[in-house]
Amino acid sequence: MQLQLISFVLIILHCMDYTGCQPHSSPRHRQNKQISGVSSGCQQGGCLTCSDYNGCLSCKPRFFMHLERIGMRQIGVCMTSCPSGFYGTRTPERSTCTKCRSECDSCFNRNFCTRCRAGFYLSVGKCQQNCPEGMSPSDTQKECVPRCPADCESCANSETCTQCRPGFYQLSGRCYHICPDEYEPNDKLMECTPQVHCEVGEWSEWSSCSKLGRTCGFKRGQETRTRQVLQYPTPFGRPCPEISEIKECLVKKRKCPGGRRNPERSGKRNRNSRKDKDSQGGRRERKRDRQQDRDTGEREDSDNRNKTEHRHRRGHDVAPGDSIVQ
């Protein structure tokens, strides 16, 4: 209590000293002093009138008066547009910058936010902590965006996907597990891309009848024709048809210039002659072997017959009462 009384006395004495120092002080004198601090030749371009202590006091036309806080005091600043977190209001007397709502980072007026502070999401000009039903918060956009379909990783709205979940392919803002007809999956882009089918040109004329690269020395040959591939297909496109054809042909047999015989036919004749020779020689050898076997059998039969006759002959020569001494 004593300390409060002492402080109060000191304040009163200080005021008395201040008034004593200025004995001629009067309301008119103080008014003259304040007016002397106002200047029309301000350094800041947008100021119409200003004060050394308070900054701009009034602004030129189409400038907004904005109060900037420096420590414990505020100074006036004239600006062409209000800073972030403020919006401009114009009246016939003056134009001023007014602070946005606390949840707004920037706004068009007091009731319409254009960007929200952290922890809030913009939805129809208002900053909300929880998005309305059917909407989901986007931390990157700081807005309430339409809830994406189940197969979307991100979307522009409830019907347009900008990125699909793994295993799905994007096509015209939608996600497909299996691409529609006439489209095929592109695993690199994760998109459904149009199929490209094979295209071929017209057939060429049939070639002349030939055989083994020759056009003479034969009666039956082949003719061929081809066509070019104009467009190769994608992996799921229609494959290319046959690009070459062969058909049999008949020509009037004529000898080749130089009298050379067909090497294929001569080779066949040589092989056939060798086979004939080999078969004839084999038959002769088999016949000779059979003849030798027959001769050998006949000799053995003749020897056996001679032995039998000799034994019979010896039996007739011996008398019935004689004995054979051994």
PDB file of N, CA and C in Angstrom, residues 229-309:
ATOM      1  N   VAL A 229       5.018 -53.752 -95.731  1.00  0.00           N
ATOM      2  CA  VAL A 229       4.317 -53.362 -94.503  1.00  0.00           C
ATOM      3  C   VAL A 229       4.372 -51.841 -94.390  1.00  0.00           C
ATOM      4  N   LEU A 230       3.210 -51.192 -94.379  1.00  0.00           N
ATOM      5  CA  LEU A 230       3.138 -49.733 -94.273  1.00  0.00           C
ATOM      6  C   LEU A 230       3.098 -49.266 -92.828  1.00  0.00           C
ATOM      7  N   GLN A 231       2.450 -50.037 -91.932  1.00  0.00           N
ATOM      8  CA  GLN A 231       2.327 -49.656 -90.521  1.00  0.00           C
ATOM      9  C   GLN A 231       2.411 -50.920 -89.668  1.00  0.00           C
ATOM     10  N   TYR A 232       3.441 -50.982 -88.824  1.00  0.00           N
ATOM     11  CA  TYR A 232       3.578 -52.131 -87.934  1.00  0.00           C
ATOM     12  C   TYR A 232       2.621 -51.980 -86.749  1.00  0.00           C
ATOM     13  N   PRO A 233       2.071 -53.063 -86.221  1.00  0.00           N
ATOM     14  CA  PRO A 233       1.062 -52.958 -85.159  1.00  0.00           C
ATOM     15  C   PRO A 233       1.693 -52.775 -83.783  1.00  0.00           C
ATOM     16  N   THR A 234       0.892 -52.268 -82.839  1.00  0.00           N
ATOM     17  CA  THR A 234       1.261 -52.230 -81.428  1.00  0.00           C
ATOM     18  C   THR A 234       1.054 -53.629 -80.839  1.00  0.00           C
ATOM     19  N   PRO A 235       1.509 -53.881 -79.593  1.00  0.00           N
ATOM     20  CA  PRO A 235       1.425 -55.250 -79.053  1.00  0.00           C
ATOM     21  C   PRO A 235       0.036 -55.872 -79.102  1.00  0.00           C
ATOM     22  N   PHE A 236      -1.026 -55.082 -78.939  1.00  0.00           N
ATOM     23  CA  PHE A 236      -2.375 -55.633 -78.938  1.00  0.00           C
ATOM     24  C   PHE A 236      -3.133 -55.338 -80.238  1.00  0.00           C
ATOM     25  N   GLY A 237      -2.479 -54.764 -81.222  1.00  0.00           N
ATOM     26  CA  GLY A 237      -3.122 -54.491 -82.495  1.00  0.00           C
ATOM     27  C   GLY A 237      -3.208 -55.734 -83.365  1.00  0.00           C
ATOM     28  N   ARG A 238      -3.962 -55.647 -84.447  1.00  0.00           N
ATOM     29  CA  ARG A 238      -4.084 -56.776 -85.368  1.00  0.00           C
ATOM     30  C   ARG A 238      -2.744 -57.032 -86.049  1.00  0.00           C
ATOM     31  N   PRO A 239      -2.281 -58.291 -86.038  1.00  0.00           N
ATOM     32  CA  PRO A 239      -0.981 -58.588 -86.646  1.00  0.00           C
ATOM     33  C   PRO A 239      -1.035 -58.471 -88.166  1.00  0.00           C
ATOM     34  N   CYS A 240       0.147 -58.481 -88.761  1.00  0.00           N
ATOM     35  CA  CYS A 240       0.245 -58.348 -90.218  1.00  0.00           C
ATOM     36  C   CYS A 240      -0.115 -59.663 -90.896  1.00  0.00           C
ATOM     37  N   PRO A 241      -0.817 -59.610 -92.040  1.00  0.00           N
ATOM     38  CA  PRO A 241      -1.075 -60.834 -92.816  1.00  0.00           C
ATOM     39  C   PRO A 241       0.196 -61.263 -93.560  1.00  0.00           C
ATOM     40  N   GLU A 242       0.056 -62.315 -94.365  1.00  0.00           N
ATOM     41  CA  GLU A 242       1.197 -62.782 -95.149  1.00  0.00           C
ATOM     42  C   GLU A 242       1.644 -61.691 -96.132  1.00  0.00           C
ATOM     43  N   ILE A 243       2.938 -61.525 -96.219  1.00  0.00           N
ATOM     44  CA  ILE A 243       3.465 -60.512 -97.132  1.00  0.00           C
ATOM     45  C   ILE A 243       4.167 -61.140 -98.341  1.00  0.00           C
ATOM     46  N   SER A 244       4.076 -62.473 -98.486  1.00  0.00           N
ATOM     47  CA  SER A 244       4.619 -63.145 -99.671  1.00  0.00           C
ATOM     48  C   SER A 244       3.758 -64.365 -99.979  1.00  0.00           C
ATOM     49  N   GLU A 245       3.631 -64.702-101.266  1.00  0.00           N
ATOM     50  CA  GLU A 245       2.863 -65.856-101.723  1.00  0.00           C
ATOM     51  C   GLU A 245       3.659 -66.599-102.793  1.00  0.00           C
ATOM     52  N   ILE A 246       3.454 -67.937-102.842  1.00  0.00           N
ATOM     53  CA  ILE A 246       4.131 -68.801-103.822  1.00  0.00           C
ATOM     54  C   ILE A 246       3.087 -69.706-104.458  1.00  0.00           C
ATOM     55  N   LYS A 247       3.170 -69.898-105.764  1.00  0.00           N
ATOM     56  CA  LYS A 247       2.276 -70.820-106.454  1.00  0.00           C
ATOM     57  C   LYS A 247       3.075 -71.620-107.490  1.00  0.00           C
ATOM     58  N   GLU A 248       2.581 -72.853-107.772  1.00  0.00           N
ATOM     59  CA  GLU A 248       3.245 -73.731-108.734  1.00  0.00           C
ATOM     60  C   GLU A 248       2.971 -73.234-110.157  1.00  0.00           C
ATOM     61  N   CYS A 249       3.920 -73.537-111.044  1.00  0.00           N
ATOM     62  CA  CYS A 249       3.764 -73.122-112.436  1.00  0.00           C
ATOM     63  C   CYS A 249       4.371 -74.176-113.355  1.00  0.00           C
ATOM     64  N   LEU A 250       3.875 -74.232-114.586  1.00  0.00           N
ATOM     65  CA  LEU A 250       4.365 -75.149-115.615  1.00  0.00           C
ATOM     66  C   LEU A 250       4.916 -74.351-116.786  1.00  0.00           C
ATOM     67  N   VAL A 251       6.046 -74.799-117.305  1.00  0.00           N
ATOM     68  CA  VAL A 251       6.641 -74.149-118.466  1.00  0.00           C
ATOM     69  C   VAL A 251       7.067 -75.231-119.457  1.00  0.00           C
ATOM     70  N   LYS A 252       7.240 -74.850-120.683  1.00  0.00           N
ATOM     71  CA  LYS A 252       7.739 -75.764-121.697  1.00  0.00           C
ATOM     72  C   LYS A 252       9.222 -75.995-121.451  1.00  0.00           C
ATOM     73  N   LYS A 253       9.551 -77.261-121.231  1.00  0.00           N
ATOM     74  CA  LYS A 253      10.925 -77.571-120.873  1.00  0.00           C
ATOM     75  C   LYS A 253      11.866 -77.223-122.019  1.00  0.00           C
ATOM     76  N   ARG A 254      12.931 -76.543-121.678  1.00  0.00           N
ATOM     77  CA  ARG A 254      13.948 -76.179-122.665  1.00  0.00           C
ATOM     78  C   ARG A 254      15.317 -76.294-122.023  1.00  0.00           C
ATOM     79  N   LYS A 255      16.291 -76.597-122.871  1.00  0.00           N
ATOM     80  CA  LYS A 255      17.649 -76.745-122.359  1.00  0.00           C
ATOM     81  C   LYS A 255      18.227 -75.381-122.015  1.00  0.00           C
ATOM     82  N   CYS A 256      19.079 -75.404-120.990  1.00  0.00           N
ATOM     83  CA  CYS A 256      19.730 -74.166-120.582  1.00  0.00           C
ATOM     84  C   CYS A 256      20.856 -73.844-121.560  1.00  0.00           C
ATOM     85  N   PRO A 257      21.159 -72.578-121.804  1.00  0.00           N
ATOM     86  CA  PRO A 257      22.266 -72.208-122.697  1.00  0.00           C
ATOM     87  C   PRO A 257      23.577 -72.824-122.204  1.00  0.00           C
ATOM     88  N   GLY A 258      24.402 -73.365-123.153  1.00  0.00           N
ATOM     89  CA  GLY A 258      25.673 -73.983-122.785  1.00  0.00           C
ATOM     90  C   GLY A 258      25.566 -75.470-122.619  1.00  0.00           C
ATOM     91  N   GLY A 259      24.383 -76.049-122.744  1.00  0.00           N
ATOM     92  CA  GLY A 259      24.226 -77.497-122.680  1.00  0.00           C
ATOM     93  C   GLY A 259      24.432 -78.078-121.307  1.00  0.00           C
ATOM     94  N   ARG A 260      24.422 -77.264-120.270  1.00  0.00           N
ATOM     95  CA  ARG A 260      24.615 -77.811-118.929  1.00  0.00           C
ATOM     96  C   ARG A 260      23.349 -78.499-118.462  1.00  0.00           C
ATOM     97  N   ARG A 261      23.535 -79.646-117.861  1.00  0.00           N
ATOM     98  CA  ARG A 261      22.395 -80.375-117.370  1.00  0.00           C
ATOM     99  C   ARG A 261      22.005 -79.877-115.986  1.00  0.00           C
ATOM    100  N   ASN A 262      20.815 -80.207-115.663  1.00  0.00           N
ATOM    101  CA  ASN A 262      20.314 -79.816-114.344  1.00  0.00           C
ATOM    102  C   ASN A 262      21.114 -80.550-113.273  1.00  0.00           C
ATOM    103  N   PRO A 263      21.839 -79.818-112.429  1.00  0.00           N
ATOM    104  CA  PRO A 263      22.690 -80.501-111.445  1.00  0.00           C
ATOM    105  C   PRO A 263      21.873 -81.330-110.467  1.00  0.00           C
ATOM    106  N   GLU A 264      20.652 -80.941-110.203  1.00  0.00           N
ATOM    107  CA  GLU A 264      19.851 -81.704-109.239  1.00  0.00           C
ATOM    108  C   GLU A 264      19.485 -83.065-109.819  1.00  0.00           C
ATOM    109  N   ARG A 265      19.060 -83.055-111.118  1.00  0.00           N
ATOM    110  CA  ARG A 265      18.653 -84.323-111.732  1.00  0.00           C
ATOM    111  C   ARG A 265      19.851 -85.237-111.939  1.00  0.00           C
ATOM    112  N   SER A 266      20.984 -84.663-112.363  1.00  0.00           N
ATOM    113  CA  SER A 266      22.173 -85.502-112.540  1.00  0.00           C
ATOM    114  C   SER A 266      22.607 -86.086-111.202  1.00  0.00           C
ATOM    115  N   GLY A 267      22.486 -85.270-110.147  1.00  0.00           N
ATOM    116  CA  GLY A 267      22.847 -85.779-108.827  1.00  0.00           C
ATOM    117  C   GLY A 267      21.935 -86.912-108.406  1.00  0.00           C
ATOM    118  N   LYS A 268      20.626 -86.794-108.738  1.00  0.00           N
ATOM    119  CA  LYS A 268      19.716 -87.878-108.404  1.00  0.00           C
ATOM    120  C   LYS A 268      20.067 -89.142-109.168  1.00  0.00           C
ATOM    121  N   ARG A 269      20.405 -88.978-110.488  1.00  0.00           N
ATOM    122  CA  ARG A 269      20.759 -90.159-111.276  1.00  0.00           C
ATOM    123  C   ARG A 269      22.005 -90.827-110.721  1.00  0.00           C
ATOM    124  N   ASN A 270      22.990 -90.034-110.327  1.00  0.00           N
ATOM    125  CA  ASN A 270      24.208 -90.618-109.757  1.00  0.00           C
ATOM    126  C   ASN A 270      23.894 -91.389-108.488  1.00  0.00           C
ATOM    127  N   ARG A 271      23.029 -90.769-107.651  1.00  0.00           N
ATOM    128  CA  ARG A 271      22.702 -91.466-106.407  1.00  0.00           C
ATOM    129  C   ARG A 271      21.936 -92.749-106.696  1.00  0.00           C
ATOM    130  N   ASN A 272      21.020 -92.689-107.690  1.00  0.00           N
ATOM    131  CA  ASN A 272      20.263 -93.899-108.023  1.00  0.00           C
ATOM    132  C   ASN A 272      21.166 -94.979-108.600  1.00  0.00           C
ATOM    133  N   SER A 273      22.125 -94.570-109.485  1.00  0.00           N
ATOM    134  CA  SER A 273      23.026 -95.567-110.068  1.00  0.00           C
ATOM    135  C   SER A 273      23.877 -96.212-108.986  1.00  0.00           C
ATOM    136  N   ARG A 274      24.316 -95.374-108.006  1.00  0.00           N
ATOM    137  CA  ARG A 274      25.123 -95.955-106.927  1.00  0.00           C
ATOM    138  C   ARG A 274      24.282 -96.931-106.118  1.00  0.00           C
ATOM    139  N   LYS A 275      23.020 -96.573-105.892  1.00  0.00           N
ATOM    140  CA  LYS A 275      22.162 -97.493-105.160  1.00  0.00           C
ATOM    141  C   LYS A 275      21.959 -98.784-105.930  1.00  0.00           C
ATOM    142  N   ASP A 276      21.764 -98.658-107.287  1.00  0.00           N
ATOM    143  CA  ASP A 276      21.583 -99.872-108.090  1.00  0.00           C
ATOM    144  C   ASP A 276      22.810-100.748-108.045  1.00  0.00           C
ATOM    145  N   LYS A 277      23.980-100.133-108.176  1.00  0.00           N
ATOM    146  CA  LYS A 277      25.220-100.906-108.117  1.00  0.00           C
ATOM    147  C   LYS A 277      25.364-101.590-106.774  1.00  0.00           C
ATOM    148  N   ASP A 278      25.057-100.840-105.744  1.00  0.00           N
ATOM    149  CA  ASP A 278      25.194-101.423-104.414  1.00  0.00           C
ATOM    150  C   ASP A 278      24.220-102.589-104.251  1.00  0.00           C
ATOM    151  N   SER A 279      23.011-102.428-104.752  1.00  0.00           N
ATOM    152  CA  SER A 279      22.023-103.512-104.600  1.00  0.00           C
ATOM    153  C   SER A 279      22.408-104.725-105.444  1.00  0.00           C
ATOM    154  N   GLN A 280      22.951-104.514-106.671  1.00  0.00           N
ATOM    155  CA  GLN A 280      23.363-105.628-107.500  1.00  0.00           C
ATOM    156  C   GLN A 280      24.522-106.384-106.869  1.00  0.00           C
ATOM    157  N   GLY A 281      25.480-105.630-106.355  1.00  0.00           N
ATOM    158  CA  GLY A 281      26.623-106.294-105.715  1.00  0.00           C
ATOM    159  C   GLY A 281      26.181-107.103-104.512  1.00  0.00           C
ATOM    160  N   GLY A 282      25.234-106.555-103.740  1.00  0.00           N
ATOM    161  CA  GLY A 282      24.755-107.293-102.576  1.00  0.00           C
ATOM    162  C   GLY A 282      24.052-108.576-102.982  1.00  0.00           C
ATOM    163  N   ARG A 283      23.266-108.487-104.050  1.00  0.00           N
ATOM    164  CA  ARG A 283      22.579-109.705-104.493  1.00  0.00           C
ATOM    165  C   ARG A 283      23.575-110.762-104.937  1.00  0.00           C
ATOM    166  N   ARG A 284      24.628-110.382-105.659  1.00  0.00           N
ATOM    167  CA  ARG A 284      25.637-111.347-106.104  1.00  0.00           C
ATOM    168  C   ARG A 284      26.326-111.991-104.908  1.00  0.00           C
ATOM    169  N   GLU A 285      26.656-111.178-103.912  1.00  0.00           N
ATOM    170  CA  GLU A 285      27.332-111.751-102.744  1.00  0.00           C
ATOM    171  C   GLU A 285      26.425-112.733-102.015  1.00  0.00           C
ATOM    172  N   ARG A 286      25.144-112.362-101.853  1.00  0.00           N
ATOM    173  CA  ARG A 286      24.233-113.275-101.168  1.00  0.00           C
ATOM    174  C   ARG A 286      24.048-114.572-101.966  1.00  0.00           C
ATOM    175  N   LYS A 287      23.986-114.482-103.319  1.00  0.00           N
ATOM    176  CA  LYS A 287      23.855-115.691-104.153  1.00  0.00           C
ATOM    177  C   LYS A 287      25.086-116.566-104.021  1.00  0.00           C
ATOM    178  N   ARG A 288      26.283-115.945-103.996  1.00  0.00           N
ATOM    179  CA  ARG A 288      27.518-116.709-103.863  1.00  0.00           C
ATOM    180  C   ARG A 288      27.568-117.411-102.516  1.00  0.00           C
ATOM    181  N   ASP A 289      27.123-116.723-101.472  1.00  0.00           N
ATOM    182  CA  ASP A 289      27.136-117.365-100.148  1.00  0.00           C
ATOM    183  C   ASP A 289      26.176-118.556-100.116  1.00  0.00           C
ATOM    184  N   ARG A 290      24.989-118.370-100.712  1.00  0.00           N
ATOM    185  CA  ARG A 290      24.055-119.483-100.710  1.00  0.00           C
ATOM    186  C   ARG A 290      24.624-120.697-101.500  1.00  0.00           C
ATOM    187  N   GLN A 291      25.325-120.403-102.622  1.00  0.00           N
ATOM    188  CA  GLN A 291      25.918-121.478-103.410  1.00  0.00           C
ATOM    189  C   GLN A 291      26.991-122.203-102.628  1.00  0.00           C
ATOM    190  N   GLN A 292      27.792-121.426-101.901  1.00  0.00           N
ATOM    191  CA  GLN A 292      28.845-122.064-101.094  1.00  0.00           C
ATOM    192  C   GLN A 292      28.226-122.938-100.016  1.00  0.00           C
ATOM    193  N   ASP A 293      27.159-122.450 -99.382  1.00  0.00           N
ATOM    194  CA  ASP A 293      26.522-123.267 -98.355  1.00  0.00           C
ATOM    195  C   ASP A 293      25.945-124.540 -98.960  1.00  0.00           C
ATOM    196  N   ARG A 294      25.398-124.409-100.173  1.00  0.00           N
ATOM    197  CA  ARG A 294      24.822-125.586-100.814  1.00  0.00           C
ATOM    198  C   ARG A 294      25.917-126.594-101.170  1.00  0.00           C
ATOM    199  N   ASP A 295      27.034-126.136-101.688  1.00  0.00           N
ATOM    200  CA  ASP A 295      28.142-127.036-102.039  1.00  0.00           C
ATOM    201  C   ASP A 295      28.683-127.724-100.803  1.00  0.00           C
ATOM    202  N   THR A 296      28.806-126.957 -99.739  1.00  0.00           N
ATOM    203  CA  THR A 296      29.331-127.553 -98.507  1.00  0.00           C
ATOM    204  C   THR A 296      28.388-128.635 -98.003  1.00  0.00           C
ATOM    205  N   GLY A 297      27.094-128.387 -98.058  1.00  0.00           N
ATOM    206  CA  GLY A 297      26.117-129.399 -97.606  1.00  0.00           C
ATOM    207  C   GLY A 297      26.159-130.636 -98.470  1.00  0.00           C
ATOM    208  N   GLU A 298      26.328-130.475 -99.767  1.00  0.00           N
ATOM    209  CA  GLU A 298      26.379-131.636-100.649  1.00  0.00           C
ATOM    210  C   GLU A 298      27.623-132.465-100.384  1.00  0.00           C
ATOM    211  N   ARG A 299      28.752-131.805-100.104  1.00  0.00           N
ATOM    212  CA  ARG A 299      29.966-132.550 -99.813  1.00  0.00           C
ATOM    213  C   ARG A 299      29.801-133.345 -98.527  1.00  0.00           C
ATOM    214  N   GLU A 300      29.188-132.743 -97.537  1.00  0.00           N
ATOM    215  CA  GLU A 300      28.999-133.464 -96.275  1.00  0.00           C
ATOM    216  C   GLU A 300      28.074-134.663 -96.486  1.00  0.00           C
ATOM    217  N   ASP A 301      27.029-134.495 -97.261  1.00  0.00           N
ATOM    218  CA  ASP A 301      26.125-135.633 -97.519  1.00  0.00           C
ATOM    219  C   ASP A 301      26.846-136.772 -98.261  1.00  0.00           C
ATOM    220  N   SER A 302      27.700-136.411 -99.224  1.00  0.00           N
ATOM    221  CA  SER A 302      28.432-137.441 -99.982  1.00  0.00           C
ATOM    222  C   SER A 302      29.381-138.211 -99.080  1.00  0.00           C
ATOM    223  N   ASP A 303      30.054-137.522 -98.173  1.00  0.00           N
ATOM    224  CA  ASP A 303      30.983-138.193 -97.255  1.00  0.00           C
ATOM    225  C   ASP A 303      30.225-139.142 -96.348  1.00  0.00           C
ATOM    226  N   ASN A 304      29.076-138.706 -95.872  1.00  0.00           N
ATOM    227  CA  ASN A 304      28.304-139.581 -94.977  1.00  0.00           C
ATOM    228  C   ASN A 304      27.841-140.814 -95.711  1.00  0.00           C
ATOM    229  N   ARG A 305      27.432-140.667 -96.947  1.00  0.00           N
ATOM    230  CA  ARG A 305      27.008-141.842 -97.693  1.00  0.00           C
ATOM    231  C   ARG A 305      28.158-142.797 -97.931  1.00  0.00           C
ATOM    232  N   ASN A 306      29.338-142.329 -98.253  1.00  0.00           N
ATOM    233  CA  ASN A 306      30.517-143.183 -98.459  1.00  0.00           C
ATOM    234  C   ASN A 306      30.860-143.957 -97.198  1.00  0.00           C
ATOM    235  N   LYS A 307      30.765-143.312 -96.052  1.00  0.00           N
ATOM    236  CA  LYS A 307      31.092-143.986 -94.794  1.00  0.00           C
ATOM    237  C   LYS A 307      30.095-145.100 -94.523  1.00  0.00           C
ATOM    238  N   THR A 308      28.864-144.874 -94.817  1.00  0.00           N
ATOM    239  CA  THR A 308      27.843-145.891 -94.559  1.00  0.00           C
ATOM    240  C   THR A 308      28.032-147.087 -95.474  1.00  0.00           C
ATOM    241  N   GLU A 309      28.309-146.872 -96.732  1.00  0.00           N
ATOM    242  CA  GLU A 309      28.541-147.970 -97.663  1.00  0.00           C
ATOM    243  C   GLU A 309      29.775-148.779 -97.270  1.00  0.00           C
TER     244      GLU A 309
END
